[in-house]
Amino acid sequence: MDVRKLVGRMTLDEKASLCSGKDFWHTKAIERLGIASIMVSDGPHGLRKQDMDAAQPSINESIKAVCFPAACATAASFDRDLIYQMGHAIGEECQAEDVGVVLGPAVNIKRSPLCGRNFEYFSEDPYLTTEMATSHIKGVQSKNVGTSIKHYLGNNQEHRRMTSSSQIDERTLREIYLAAFEGAIKSAKPWTVMCSYNKVNGEQISESEHFLNDILREEWGYDGFVVSDWGAVRDRVVGLKAGLELEMPSSGGEHDKRIVQAVKDGTLDEKILDRACERILNILYKYLENREPNATWDKEEHHKLSRKIAGESIVLLKNNGVLPLHDRQRVAMIGAFAQKPRYQGGGSSHINSFKMDSLMDAVQEKFGQCRSQITYSQGYETMDDIINPVLMAEAVVAAEKSDVAVIFAGLPDSFESEGYDRTHMLLPNCQNVLIEAVSKVQPNIVVVLHNGSPVEMPWIGSTAGIIEAYLGGQAIGGAVMDLLYGDVNPSGKLAETFPLRIEDTPSYLFYGGEKDITEYREGIFVGYRYYDKKKMDVLFPFGFGLSYTTFSYTNFSLNKESMKDTEELEVSVEVTNTGNTFGKEVVQLYIADVVSTPIRPIRELKEFAKVALYPGETKKITFLLGKRAFAYYNVQINDWHVEGGEFIVQLGQSSRDIVCQKTVSVEATVMLPIVYDDNSTIGDILADPKAAEVIRPMLELYNSNNSMGACESPGQEAGTAQEAISDEMNKAMLAYMPLRQILSFAPGLCSYEELHKIIKILNEIT
Ligand code: BGC
């Protein structure tokens, strides 16, 4: 389709109308020109296509589909291929259901465990986030269906999400919050980007030329279209100019009228409107021209895939040997979630599952009629957090009579959801009390958790095993069963730190903000970047997860010991399954900067790979690291910069468990510009060999005259210090002294004009 020509034939009214939705889920058709409308639907972990026959299409039930595990779970798989398969399956469903864009993935960083929507987000780490999103997008778009990476940008809380401003400094934006989008946008090219409701640094994202145009399009080369989050538009004309092409759902024509008016009165160049229409039509036709009108999809196959993904995502947090269970053991399954698991979160991502397997369904599937060794007791209520003594007593009796008690606990819907944040990190009290009560009669307790974000575990010491099953989709019951009985070997790793208590979290003091201002004062120290730097104890570190087998790492090597920052470093290692059962290992590669001028985290995740191994099998893994792996974002040059020096390449089984490491020396090819002025310190000037030569004669004079005692410049003998002033103080005084102070501390040493001549020379030679 020649989209430019088509736009040339559109009237002003038609062009304005194309830039907003027809209703909640459709773009507008322009019948006169044969432009069809397409449907967009929520995801991201399944298809939430609203039934258009209902009276209120925004809130009614959606069609029956498959609920895959939510992003909190899939991120823990650390498995790019698996996420691709999930995206591909969702793409198939969209083709069959005539949905042109499925809204997601959501890549906002988990700044705090309190964010009500964390279950929809991948991780506290931007690299893991952007890699998972890349696979999701590529999977969906392989079926010629679009995605909408969201919510761009700084939407890390639900509290006042539509009005608040996230105050984030430039380096933190680049290294953490933008980085989560950047990789996926550059490599997977999502058809659409959804801009968030909030402001960033006081600027409404839906109107931000800086974020929508300068960074997204100019820097990252984005060529799809930007759609507003539902109702995120404020000033439509300003938004259009900045690069917000499609408003969703619509403003009942109000904003369209303003666009028309602005073109007429000359405040909006019509070319901007044409450009927006072209961008929208390009994507529309990408879908329309690749429609598969006879497409079908296999519900049962997708259900099986959902079970497989859940199995690969579950994280085994603790195991004193109680797991896996044996078929003949008497097992008390306890907890309402064993019969009705919480397997997805509330809000726009809620899928109408065509079926759901609970743990008890999976018990039936595995043991059929001969399941007398397995009992079920409800244990607690899910509606209210009230201790039910009868339910609790039944559970305790069942546990006492069994070899093992498996307690299904977690957060009910009311505890976490889109639209509001959590106020604490606790499980319902009735569940905590139940776990303690059961532990009094049964030492072999396994707790299975269904939650979208970390919880405190006051009972951890009384358990023999803990399984983090997250919100694992409609097949979660089967997946947990597979893991409990060892049919699947756990291989999930935490994509977020589990802190000991909410007070320990980096944003604790400022999270939620004051009225509409939320300051991200912890800066780049989000998640493990903070806990590791502060050497804090945590409940479970980022990247942690156990297996029923063991792995060893050998022949770890770097292909060079030193390199320029423009070169690539090849890192390889051989991983062996040293246990007795098939399993998968996630090899995590972290980079640590040994000495650095900028304040940096101890280590940062820069690569990972998941490898499947039979007992005794060895596989070689190779990673290629480029400049970005060693760089930090420098706000002086507005670019990624490598400070030359030594870096440690570390392979770990978590951010706290480094298995092997080697050092590489990296030479910087870009020097930071130095500008000297009268406030430049002597220490900084001496650190620059060429500049040091320029001021050395003046320093020598200064040292011999200095009334506060002699100072030394490099290469000189220490002078005699006065009693009150130590040598160290003298050195520090000199190092931190700005050039201008020469005039006051050593009057007569040089004139004002001479000093400024020296500054001029300093700038000329560097
Ligand atoms: C949510 C988006 C969602 C949209 C459409 C918004 O409130 O923030 O994630 O895609 O609604 O349902």
mmCIF file of N, CA and C and ligand atoms in Angstrom, residues 25 42 103 117 150-151 161 194 197 229-230 348 418, ligand 1:
data_model
loop_
_atom_site.group_PDB
_atom_site.id
_atom_site.type_symbol
_atom_site.label_atom_id
_atom_site.label_comp_id
_atom_site.label_asym_id
_atom_site.label_seq_id
_atom_site.Cartn_x
_atom_site.Cartn_y
_atom_site.Cartn_z
ATOM 1 N N TRP A 25 -11.562 -0.331 21.671
ATOM 2 C CA TRP A 25 -10.612 -1.330 21.151
ATOM 3 C C TRP A 25 -10.353 -1.258 19.651
ATOM 4 N N ASP A 42 -6.001 -6.188 24.973
ATOM 5 C CA ASP A 42 -5.014 -6.352 26.030
ATOM 6 C C ASP A 42 -4.398 -7.728 25.994
ATOM 7 N N LEU A 103 -1.678 -5.651 23.363
ATOM 8 C CA LEU A 103 -1.032 -4.602 24.163
ATOM 9 C C LEU A 103 -0.073 -5.173 25.215
ATOM 10 N N ARG A 117 1.280 -3.465 40.372
ATOM 11 C CA ARG A 117 1.277 -4.084 39.055
ATOM 12 C C ARG A 117 2.559 -4.865 38.773
ATOM 13 N N LYS A 150 5.048 -1.328 26.794
ATOM 14 C CA LYS A 150 4.419 -0.328 27.669
ATOM 15 C C LYS A 150 5.024 -0.385 29.055
ATOM 16 N N HIS A 151 4.855 0.527 29.926
ATOM 17 C CA HIS A 151 4.231 1.842 29.780
ATOM 18 C C HIS A 151 5.375 2.823 29.819
ATOM 19 N N ARG A 161 -1.169 7.055 39.531
ATOM 20 C CA ARG A 161 -0.378 6.838 38.304
ATOM 21 C C ARG A 161 -0.768 7.781 37.169
ATOM 22 N N MET A 194 3.438 2.130 23.852
ATOM 23 C CA MET A 194 2.362 2.792 24.606
ATOM 24 C C MET A 194 2.975 3.752 25.628
ATOM 25 N N TYR A 197 0.722 7.155 31.607
ATOM 26 C CA TYR A 197 -0.143 8.239 32.090
ATOM 27 C C TYR A 197 0.648 9.378 32.732
ATOM 28 N N ASP A 229 -1.557 5.464 26.553
ATOM 29 C CA ASP A 229 -2.278 4.575 27.459
ATOM 30 C C ASP A 229 -3.711 5.111 27.494
ATOM 31 N N TRP A 230 -4.624 4.267 27.894
ATOM 32 C CA TRP A 230 -6.049 4.589 27.735
ATOM 33 C C TRP A 230 -6.438 5.814 28.574
ATOM 34 N N SER A 348 -6.356 -4.866 33.681
ATOM 35 C CA SER A 348 -6.497 -4.953 32.223
ATOM 36 C C SER A 348 -5.866 -6.197 31.621
ATOM 37 N N GLU A 418 -3.650 -4.088 39.548
ATOM 38 C CA GLU A 418 -3.498 -2.829 38.818
ATOM 39 C C GLU A 418 -4.358 -1.786 39.541
HETATM 40 C C1 BGC B 1 -3.533 0.100 31.285
HETATM 41 C C2 BGC B 1 -2.883 -0.499 30.065
HETATM 42 C C3 BGC B 1 -3.918 -1.207 29.237
HETATM 43 C C4 BGC B 1 -5.020 -0.225 28.871
HETATM 44 C C5 BGC B 1 -6.128 -0.851 28.047
HETATM 45 C C6 BGC B 1 -4.711 0.970 30.919
HETATM 46 O O1 BGC B 1 -5.374 1.422 32.044
HETATM 47 O O2 BGC B 1 -2.587 0.874 32.000
HETATM 48 O O3 BGC B 1 -1.864 -1.384 30.437
HETATM 49 O O4 BGC B 1 -3.332 -1.763 28.102
HETATM 50 O O5 BGC B 1 -5.580 0.279 30.070
HETATM 51 O O6 BGC B 1 -6.857 -1.730 28.829
#
